PDB file of C-alpha atoms in Angstrom:
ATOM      1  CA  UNK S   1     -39.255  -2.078  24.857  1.00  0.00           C
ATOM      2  CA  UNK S   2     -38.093  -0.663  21.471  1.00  0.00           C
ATOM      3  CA  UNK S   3     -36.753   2.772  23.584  1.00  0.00           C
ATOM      4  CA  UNK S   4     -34.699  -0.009  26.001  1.00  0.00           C
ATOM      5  CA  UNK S   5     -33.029  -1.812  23.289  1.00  0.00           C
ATOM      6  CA  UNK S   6     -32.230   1.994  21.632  1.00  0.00           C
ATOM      7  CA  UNK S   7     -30.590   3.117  25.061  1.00  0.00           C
ATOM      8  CA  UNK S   8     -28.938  -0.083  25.084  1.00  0.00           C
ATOM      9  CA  UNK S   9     -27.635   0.342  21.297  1.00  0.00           C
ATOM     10  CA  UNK S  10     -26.482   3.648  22.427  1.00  0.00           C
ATOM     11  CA  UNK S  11     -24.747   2.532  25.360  1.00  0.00           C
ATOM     12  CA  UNK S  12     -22.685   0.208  23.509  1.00  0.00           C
ATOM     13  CA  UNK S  13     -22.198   2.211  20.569  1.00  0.00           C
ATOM     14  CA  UNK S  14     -20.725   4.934  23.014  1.00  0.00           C
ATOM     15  CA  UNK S  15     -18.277   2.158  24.595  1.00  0.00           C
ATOM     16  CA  UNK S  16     -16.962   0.754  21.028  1.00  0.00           C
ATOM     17  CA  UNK S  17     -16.042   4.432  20.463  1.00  0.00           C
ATOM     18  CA  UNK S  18     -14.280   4.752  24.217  1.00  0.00           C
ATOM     19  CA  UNK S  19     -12.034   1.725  23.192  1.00  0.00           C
ATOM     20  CA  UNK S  20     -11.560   2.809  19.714  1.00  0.00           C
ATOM     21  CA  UNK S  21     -10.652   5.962  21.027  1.00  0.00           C
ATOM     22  CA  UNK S  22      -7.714   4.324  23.392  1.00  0.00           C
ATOM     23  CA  UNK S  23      -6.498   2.216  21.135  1.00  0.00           C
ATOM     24  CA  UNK S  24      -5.964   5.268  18.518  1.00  0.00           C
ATOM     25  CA  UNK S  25      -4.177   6.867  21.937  1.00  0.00           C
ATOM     26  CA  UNK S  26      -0.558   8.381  21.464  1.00  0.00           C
ATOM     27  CA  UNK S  27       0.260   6.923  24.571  1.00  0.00           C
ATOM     28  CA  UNK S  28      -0.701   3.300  23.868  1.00  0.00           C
ATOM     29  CA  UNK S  29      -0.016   2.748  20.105  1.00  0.00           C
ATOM     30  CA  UNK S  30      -0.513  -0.583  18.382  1.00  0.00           C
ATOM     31  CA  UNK S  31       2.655  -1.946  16.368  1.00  0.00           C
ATOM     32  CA  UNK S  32       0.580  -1.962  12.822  1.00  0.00           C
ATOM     33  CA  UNK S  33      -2.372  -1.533  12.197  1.00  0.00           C
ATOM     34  CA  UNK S  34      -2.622  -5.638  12.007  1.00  0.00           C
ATOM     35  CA  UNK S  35      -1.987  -5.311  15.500  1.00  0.00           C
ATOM     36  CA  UNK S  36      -4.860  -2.656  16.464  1.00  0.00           C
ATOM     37  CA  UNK S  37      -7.436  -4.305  14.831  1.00  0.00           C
ATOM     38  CA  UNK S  38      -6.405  -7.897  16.325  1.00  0.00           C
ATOM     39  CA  UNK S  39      -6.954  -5.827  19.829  1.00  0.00           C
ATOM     40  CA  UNK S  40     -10.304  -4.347  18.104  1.00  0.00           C
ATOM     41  CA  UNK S  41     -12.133  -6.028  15.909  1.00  0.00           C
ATOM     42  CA  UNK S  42     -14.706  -3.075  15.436  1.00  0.00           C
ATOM     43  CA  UNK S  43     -11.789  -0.626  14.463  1.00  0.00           C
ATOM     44  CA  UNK S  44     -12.506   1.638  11.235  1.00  0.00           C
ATOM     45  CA  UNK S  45     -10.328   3.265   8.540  1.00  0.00           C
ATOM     46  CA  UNK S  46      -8.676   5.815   9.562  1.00  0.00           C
ATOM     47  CA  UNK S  47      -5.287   7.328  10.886  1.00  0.00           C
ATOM     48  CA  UNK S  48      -3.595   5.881  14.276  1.00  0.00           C
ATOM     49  CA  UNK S  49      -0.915   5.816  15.980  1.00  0.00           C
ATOM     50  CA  UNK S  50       1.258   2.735  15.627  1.00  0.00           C
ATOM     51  CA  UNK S  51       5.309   2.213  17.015  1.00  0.00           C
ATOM     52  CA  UNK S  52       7.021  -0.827  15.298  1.00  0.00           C
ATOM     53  CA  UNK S  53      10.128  -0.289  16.337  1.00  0.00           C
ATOM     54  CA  UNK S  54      11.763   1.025  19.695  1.00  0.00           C
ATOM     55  CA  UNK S  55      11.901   5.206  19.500  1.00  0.00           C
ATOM     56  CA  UNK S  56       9.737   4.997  16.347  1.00  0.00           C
ATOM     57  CA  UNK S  57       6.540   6.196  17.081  1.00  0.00           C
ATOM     58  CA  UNK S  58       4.212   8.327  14.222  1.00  0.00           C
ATOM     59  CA  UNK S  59       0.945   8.478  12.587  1.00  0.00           C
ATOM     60  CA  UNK S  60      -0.528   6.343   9.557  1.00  0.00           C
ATOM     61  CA  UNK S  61      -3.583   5.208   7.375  1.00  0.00           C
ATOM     62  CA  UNK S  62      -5.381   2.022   8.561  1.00  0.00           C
ATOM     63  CA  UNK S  63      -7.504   0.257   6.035  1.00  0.00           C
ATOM     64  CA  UNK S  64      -9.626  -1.866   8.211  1.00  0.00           C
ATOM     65  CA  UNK S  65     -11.974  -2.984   5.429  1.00  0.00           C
ATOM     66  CA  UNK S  66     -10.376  -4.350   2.222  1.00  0.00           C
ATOM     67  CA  UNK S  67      -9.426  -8.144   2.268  1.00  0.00           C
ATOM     68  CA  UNK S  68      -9.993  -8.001   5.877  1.00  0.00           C
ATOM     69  CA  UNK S  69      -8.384  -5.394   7.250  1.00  0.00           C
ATOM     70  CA  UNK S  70      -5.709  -4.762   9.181  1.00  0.00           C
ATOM     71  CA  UNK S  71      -3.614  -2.833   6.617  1.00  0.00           C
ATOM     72  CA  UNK S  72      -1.045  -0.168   7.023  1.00  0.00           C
ATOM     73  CA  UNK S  73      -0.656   2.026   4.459  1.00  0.00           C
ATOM     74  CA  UNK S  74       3.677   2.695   3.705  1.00  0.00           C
ATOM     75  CA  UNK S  75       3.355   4.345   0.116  1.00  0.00           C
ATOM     76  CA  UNK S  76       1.317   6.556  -1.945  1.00  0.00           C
ATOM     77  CA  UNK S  77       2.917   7.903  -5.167  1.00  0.00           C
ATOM     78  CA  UNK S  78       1.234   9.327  -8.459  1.00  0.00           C
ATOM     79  CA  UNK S  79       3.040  10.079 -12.035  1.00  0.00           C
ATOM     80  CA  UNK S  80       5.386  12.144 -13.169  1.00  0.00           C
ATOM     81  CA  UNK S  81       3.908  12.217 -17.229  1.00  0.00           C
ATOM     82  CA  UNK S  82       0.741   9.798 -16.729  1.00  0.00           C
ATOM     83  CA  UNK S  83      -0.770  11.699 -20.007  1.00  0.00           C
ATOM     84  CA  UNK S  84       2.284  10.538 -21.863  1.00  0.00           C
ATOM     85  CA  UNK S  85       2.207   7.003 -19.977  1.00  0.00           C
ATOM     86  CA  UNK S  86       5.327   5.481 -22.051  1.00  0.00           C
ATOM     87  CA  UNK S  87       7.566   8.382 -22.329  1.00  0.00           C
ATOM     88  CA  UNK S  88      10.626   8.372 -20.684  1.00  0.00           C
ATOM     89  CA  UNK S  89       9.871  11.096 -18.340  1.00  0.00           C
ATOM     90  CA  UNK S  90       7.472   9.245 -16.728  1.00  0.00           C
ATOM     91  CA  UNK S  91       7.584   7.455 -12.982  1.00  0.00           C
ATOM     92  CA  UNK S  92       6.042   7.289 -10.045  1.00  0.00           C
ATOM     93  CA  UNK S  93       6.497  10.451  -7.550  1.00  0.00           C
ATOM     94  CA  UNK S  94       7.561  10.553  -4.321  1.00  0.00           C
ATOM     95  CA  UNK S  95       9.512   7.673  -4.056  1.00  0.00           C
ATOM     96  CA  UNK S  96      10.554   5.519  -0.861  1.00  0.00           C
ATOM     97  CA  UNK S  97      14.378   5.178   0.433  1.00  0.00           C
ATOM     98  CA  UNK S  98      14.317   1.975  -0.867  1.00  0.00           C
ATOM     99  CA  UNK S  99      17.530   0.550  -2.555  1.00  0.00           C
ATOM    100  CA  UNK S 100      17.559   2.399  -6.076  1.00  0.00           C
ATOM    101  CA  UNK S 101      20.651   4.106  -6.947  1.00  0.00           C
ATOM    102  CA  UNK S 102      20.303   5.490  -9.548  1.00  0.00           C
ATOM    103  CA  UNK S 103      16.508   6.759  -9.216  1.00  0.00           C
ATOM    104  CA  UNK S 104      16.104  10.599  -9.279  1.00  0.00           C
ATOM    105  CA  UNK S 105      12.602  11.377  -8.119  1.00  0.00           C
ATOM    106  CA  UNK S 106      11.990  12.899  -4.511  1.00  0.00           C
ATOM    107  CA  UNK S 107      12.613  10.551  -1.839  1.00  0.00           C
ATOM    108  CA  UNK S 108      10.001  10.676   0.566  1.00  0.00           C
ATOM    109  CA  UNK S 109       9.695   9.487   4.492  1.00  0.00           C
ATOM    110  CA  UNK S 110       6.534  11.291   5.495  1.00  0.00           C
ATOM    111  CA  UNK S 111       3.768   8.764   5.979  1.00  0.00           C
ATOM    112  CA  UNK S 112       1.110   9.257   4.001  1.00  0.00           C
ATOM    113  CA  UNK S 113      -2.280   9.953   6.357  1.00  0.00           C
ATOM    114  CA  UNK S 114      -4.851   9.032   3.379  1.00  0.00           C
ATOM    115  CA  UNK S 115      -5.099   7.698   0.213  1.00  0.00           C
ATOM    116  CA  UNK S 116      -5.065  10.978  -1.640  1.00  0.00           C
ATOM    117  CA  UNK S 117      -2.083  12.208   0.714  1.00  0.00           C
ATOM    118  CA  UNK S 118       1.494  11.414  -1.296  1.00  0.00           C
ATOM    119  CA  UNK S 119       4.828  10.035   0.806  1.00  0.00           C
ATOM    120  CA  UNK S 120       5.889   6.827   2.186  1.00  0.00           C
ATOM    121  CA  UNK S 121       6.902   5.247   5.693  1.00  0.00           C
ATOM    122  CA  UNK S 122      10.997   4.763   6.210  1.00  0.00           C
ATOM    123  CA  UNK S 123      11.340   1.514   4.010  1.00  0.00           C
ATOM    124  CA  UNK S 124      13.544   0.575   6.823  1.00  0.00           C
ATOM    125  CA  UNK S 125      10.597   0.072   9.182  1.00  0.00           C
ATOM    126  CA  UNK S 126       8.434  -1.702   6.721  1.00  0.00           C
ATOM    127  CA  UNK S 127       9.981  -5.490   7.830  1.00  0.00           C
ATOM    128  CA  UNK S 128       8.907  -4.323  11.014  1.00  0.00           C
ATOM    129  CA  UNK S 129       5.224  -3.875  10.202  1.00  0.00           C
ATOM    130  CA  UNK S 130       4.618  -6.702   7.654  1.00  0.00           C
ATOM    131  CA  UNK S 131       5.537  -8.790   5.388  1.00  0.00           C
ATOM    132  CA  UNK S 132       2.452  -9.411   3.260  1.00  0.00           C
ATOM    133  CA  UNK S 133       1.710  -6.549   1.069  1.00  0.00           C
ATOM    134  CA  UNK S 134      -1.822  -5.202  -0.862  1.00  0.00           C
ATOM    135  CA  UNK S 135      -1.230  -2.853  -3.708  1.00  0.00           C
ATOM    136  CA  UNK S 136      -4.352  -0.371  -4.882  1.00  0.00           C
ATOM    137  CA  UNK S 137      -4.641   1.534  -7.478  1.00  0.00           C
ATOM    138  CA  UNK S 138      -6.763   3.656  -9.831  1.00  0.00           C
ATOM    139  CA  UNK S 139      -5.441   2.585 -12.889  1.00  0.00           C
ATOM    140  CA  UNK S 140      -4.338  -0.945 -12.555  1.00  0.00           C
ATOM    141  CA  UNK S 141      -5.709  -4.130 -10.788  1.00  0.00           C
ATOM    142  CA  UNK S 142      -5.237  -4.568  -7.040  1.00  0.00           C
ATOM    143  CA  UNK S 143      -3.464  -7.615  -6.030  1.00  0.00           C
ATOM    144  CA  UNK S 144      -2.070  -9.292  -2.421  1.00  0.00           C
ATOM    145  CA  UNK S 145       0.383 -10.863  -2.004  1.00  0.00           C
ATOM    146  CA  UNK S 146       2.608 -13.342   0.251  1.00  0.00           C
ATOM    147  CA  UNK S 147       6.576 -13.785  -0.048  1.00  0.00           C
ATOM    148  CA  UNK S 148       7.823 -16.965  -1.222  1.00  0.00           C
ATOM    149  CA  UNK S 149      11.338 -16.313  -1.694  1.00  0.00           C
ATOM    150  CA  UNK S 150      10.817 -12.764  -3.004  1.00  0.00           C
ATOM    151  CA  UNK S 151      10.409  -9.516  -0.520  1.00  0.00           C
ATOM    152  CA  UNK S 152       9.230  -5.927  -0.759  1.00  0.00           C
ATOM    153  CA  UNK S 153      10.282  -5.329   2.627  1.00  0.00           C
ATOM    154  CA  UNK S 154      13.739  -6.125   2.309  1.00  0.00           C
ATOM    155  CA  UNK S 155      16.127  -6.426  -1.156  1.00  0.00           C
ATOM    156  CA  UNK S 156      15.456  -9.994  -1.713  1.00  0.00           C
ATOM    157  CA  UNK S 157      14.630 -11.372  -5.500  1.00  0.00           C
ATOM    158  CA  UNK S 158      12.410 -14.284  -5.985  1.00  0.00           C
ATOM    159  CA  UNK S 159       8.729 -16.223  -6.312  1.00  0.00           C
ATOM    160  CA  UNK S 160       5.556 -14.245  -4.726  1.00  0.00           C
ATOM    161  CA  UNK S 161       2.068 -16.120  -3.899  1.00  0.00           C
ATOM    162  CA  UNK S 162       0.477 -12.884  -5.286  1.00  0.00           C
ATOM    163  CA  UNK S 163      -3.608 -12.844  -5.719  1.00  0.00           C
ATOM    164  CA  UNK S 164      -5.790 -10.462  -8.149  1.00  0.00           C
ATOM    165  CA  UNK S 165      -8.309  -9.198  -5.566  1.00  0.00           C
ATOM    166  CA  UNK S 166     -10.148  -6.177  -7.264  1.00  0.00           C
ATOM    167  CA  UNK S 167      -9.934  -5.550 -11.320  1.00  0.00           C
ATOM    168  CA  UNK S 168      -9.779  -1.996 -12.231  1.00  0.00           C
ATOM    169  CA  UNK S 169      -8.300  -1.728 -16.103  1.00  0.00           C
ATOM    170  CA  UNK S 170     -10.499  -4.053 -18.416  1.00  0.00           C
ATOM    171  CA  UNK S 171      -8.328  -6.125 -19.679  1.00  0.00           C
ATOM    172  CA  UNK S 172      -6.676  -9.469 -18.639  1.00  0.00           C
ATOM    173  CA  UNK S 173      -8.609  -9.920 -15.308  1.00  0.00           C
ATOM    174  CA  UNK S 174      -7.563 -11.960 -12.829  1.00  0.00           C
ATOM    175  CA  UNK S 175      -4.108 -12.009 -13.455  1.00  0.00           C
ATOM    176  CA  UNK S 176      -1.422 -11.721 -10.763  1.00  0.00           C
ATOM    177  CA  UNK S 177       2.231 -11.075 -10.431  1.00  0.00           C
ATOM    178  CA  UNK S 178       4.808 -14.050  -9.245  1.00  0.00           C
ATOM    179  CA  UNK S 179       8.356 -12.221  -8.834  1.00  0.00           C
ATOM    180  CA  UNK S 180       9.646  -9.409  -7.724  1.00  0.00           C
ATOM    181  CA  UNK S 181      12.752  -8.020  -9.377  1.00  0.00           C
ATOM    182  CA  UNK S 182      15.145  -5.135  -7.699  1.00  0.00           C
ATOM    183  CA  UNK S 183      16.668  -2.757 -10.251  1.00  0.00           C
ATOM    184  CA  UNK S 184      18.424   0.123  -9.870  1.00  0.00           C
ATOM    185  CA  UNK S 185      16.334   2.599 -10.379  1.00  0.00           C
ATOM    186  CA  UNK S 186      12.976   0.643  -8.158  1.00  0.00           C
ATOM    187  CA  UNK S 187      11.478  -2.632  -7.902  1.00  0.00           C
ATOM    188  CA  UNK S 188       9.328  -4.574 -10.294  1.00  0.00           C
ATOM    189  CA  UNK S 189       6.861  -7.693 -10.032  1.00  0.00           C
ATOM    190  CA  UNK S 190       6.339  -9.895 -12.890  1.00  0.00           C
ATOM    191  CA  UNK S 191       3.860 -12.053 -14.385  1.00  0.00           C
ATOM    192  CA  UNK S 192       4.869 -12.837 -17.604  1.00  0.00           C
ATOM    193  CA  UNK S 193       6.700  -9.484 -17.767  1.00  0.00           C
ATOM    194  CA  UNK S 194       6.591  -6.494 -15.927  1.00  0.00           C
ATOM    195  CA  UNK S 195       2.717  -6.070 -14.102  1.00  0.00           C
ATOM    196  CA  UNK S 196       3.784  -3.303 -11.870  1.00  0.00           C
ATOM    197  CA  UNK S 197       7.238  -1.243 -12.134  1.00  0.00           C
ATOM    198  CA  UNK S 198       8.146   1.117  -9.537  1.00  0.00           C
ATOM    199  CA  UNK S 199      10.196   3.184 -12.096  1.00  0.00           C
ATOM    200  CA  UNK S 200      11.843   6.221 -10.176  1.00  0.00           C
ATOM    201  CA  UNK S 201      13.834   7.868 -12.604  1.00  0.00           C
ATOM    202  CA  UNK S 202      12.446  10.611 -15.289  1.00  0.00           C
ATOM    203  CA  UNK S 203      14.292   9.819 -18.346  1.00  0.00           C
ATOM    204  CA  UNK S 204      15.033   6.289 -18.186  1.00  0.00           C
ATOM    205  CA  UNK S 205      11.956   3.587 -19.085  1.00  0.00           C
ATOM    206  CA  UNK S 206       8.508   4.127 -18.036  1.00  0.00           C
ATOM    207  CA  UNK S 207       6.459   2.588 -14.665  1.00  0.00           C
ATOM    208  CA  UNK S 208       4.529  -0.251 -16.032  1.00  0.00           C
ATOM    209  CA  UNK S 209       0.795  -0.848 -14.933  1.00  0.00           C
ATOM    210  CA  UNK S 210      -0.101  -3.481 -16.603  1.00  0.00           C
ATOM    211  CA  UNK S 211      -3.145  -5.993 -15.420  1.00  0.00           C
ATOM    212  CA  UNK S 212      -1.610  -8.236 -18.333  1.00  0.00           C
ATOM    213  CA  UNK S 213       2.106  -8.429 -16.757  1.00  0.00           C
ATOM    214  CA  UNK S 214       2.657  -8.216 -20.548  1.00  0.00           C
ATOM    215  CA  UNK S 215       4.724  -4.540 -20.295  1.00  0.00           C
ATOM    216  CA  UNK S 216       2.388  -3.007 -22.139  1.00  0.00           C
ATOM    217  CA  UNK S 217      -0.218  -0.392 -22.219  1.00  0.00           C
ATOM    218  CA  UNK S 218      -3.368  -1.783 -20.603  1.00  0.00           C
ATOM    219  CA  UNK S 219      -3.959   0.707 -17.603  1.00  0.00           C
ATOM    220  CA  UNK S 220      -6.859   1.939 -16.887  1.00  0.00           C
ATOM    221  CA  UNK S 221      -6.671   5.251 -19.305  1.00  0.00           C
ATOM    222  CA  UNK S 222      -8.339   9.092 -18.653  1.00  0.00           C
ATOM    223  CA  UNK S 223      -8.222   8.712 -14.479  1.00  0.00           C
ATOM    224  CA  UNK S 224      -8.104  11.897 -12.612  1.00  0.00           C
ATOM    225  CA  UNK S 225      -5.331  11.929 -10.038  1.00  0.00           C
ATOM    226  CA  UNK S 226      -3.905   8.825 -10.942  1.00  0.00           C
ATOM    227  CA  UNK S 227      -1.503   6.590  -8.622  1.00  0.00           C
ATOM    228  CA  UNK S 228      -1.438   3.777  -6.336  1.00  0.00           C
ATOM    229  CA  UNK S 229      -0.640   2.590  -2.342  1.00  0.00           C
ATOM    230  CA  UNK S 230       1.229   0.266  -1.303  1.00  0.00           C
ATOM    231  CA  UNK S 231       0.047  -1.099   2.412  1.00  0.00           C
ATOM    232  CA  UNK S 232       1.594  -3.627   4.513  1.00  0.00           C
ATOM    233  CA  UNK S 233       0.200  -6.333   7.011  1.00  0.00           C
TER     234      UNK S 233
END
């Protein structure tokens, strides 16, 4: 009996792979990776194939796990000075094509395949995969969050419904951002003050992570390859 039930774990195990398998097809892409795990509830992390817009078809990071799942990953940056955190010469690297004139990091539109991997999706296809966004990373708490007014995906100002889902520095836990602020040289969301500032220009202010949203120096210090994601559902 217990060799029956293993063939029949085996058969099925072999099937969930089959339809994982089509549904990470070229030829038969989901439109986000909300979409391919709404067709598949068994689908893993990983990299598909996803085409949210007509003639737009290419290869990202799925994060089927956190805050359940369904997440595509648009952005992946890292520091320009993290060891000198405040200095001016400090912001994040690559940046999107986002509005941000006067921003003079690399612009990137390479989609990042992993977590480690650096780039970002054409911002001008991320309406077109989501609206709700997750931010991760390494040195600063990860939050989710919900436009009320506000929008990452397009240049709107305004309120967020933002949640702390996963405290990484040690201070201030549980806090969350509630606006979101377009400058000219990235965006910003605000608690109280700046909680995460996508600062893209080396020699002008410094790209807050702050679990406080206080502006000030509370990131998670001594991280090895430090940076964040931003994904999109």
């Amino acid at each position: 009996m217990t060799a029956k039930f293993q063939s029949l774990e085996n058969l099925l195990e072999d099937k969930l792979k089959k339809i994982e398998g089509r549904l990470n097809a070229k030829s038969i892409p989901g439109k986000s990776c909300k979409d391919i795990i709404a067709r598949n509830k068994f689908a893993v992390s990983g990299t598909y194939w996803i085409q949210p817009a007509v003639n737009k078809l290419f290869q990202v990071y799925c994060d089927m796990e956190t805050h359940g799942g369904g997440w595509t990953l648009v952005y992946s940056y890292t520091f320009t000075n993290y060891n000198s955190f405040t200095s001016p010469s400090n912001a994040v690297t690559p940046r999107p094509n986002w509005p941000a004139s006067d921003a003079n990091v690399p612009i990137s539109t390479t989609p990042p395949l992993s977590e480690s991997s650096l780039g970002a999706v054409d911002w001008n296809l991320w309406k077109t995969i989501g609206k709700e966004f997750m931010i991760k990373s390494n040195i600063n708490d990860w939050i989710v969050c919900q436009p009320n007014g506000g929008s990452l995906v397009t240049k709107i100002e305004g309120s967020m419904s933002c949640q702390n889902i996963k405290n990484v520095a040690t201070a201030c836990g549980g806090v969350a951002p509630y606006r979101v602020f377009w400058y000219n040289i990235g965006p910003t969301l605000h608690a109280s003050s700046y909680y995460y500032y996508f600062d893209g220009h080396t020699g002008n202010s410094w790209p807050t992570h702050d679990p406080c949203g206080k502006d000030e120096t509370d990131y998670k210090k001594g991280v090895s390859n430090p940076g964040g994601q931003i994904y999109l559902r």
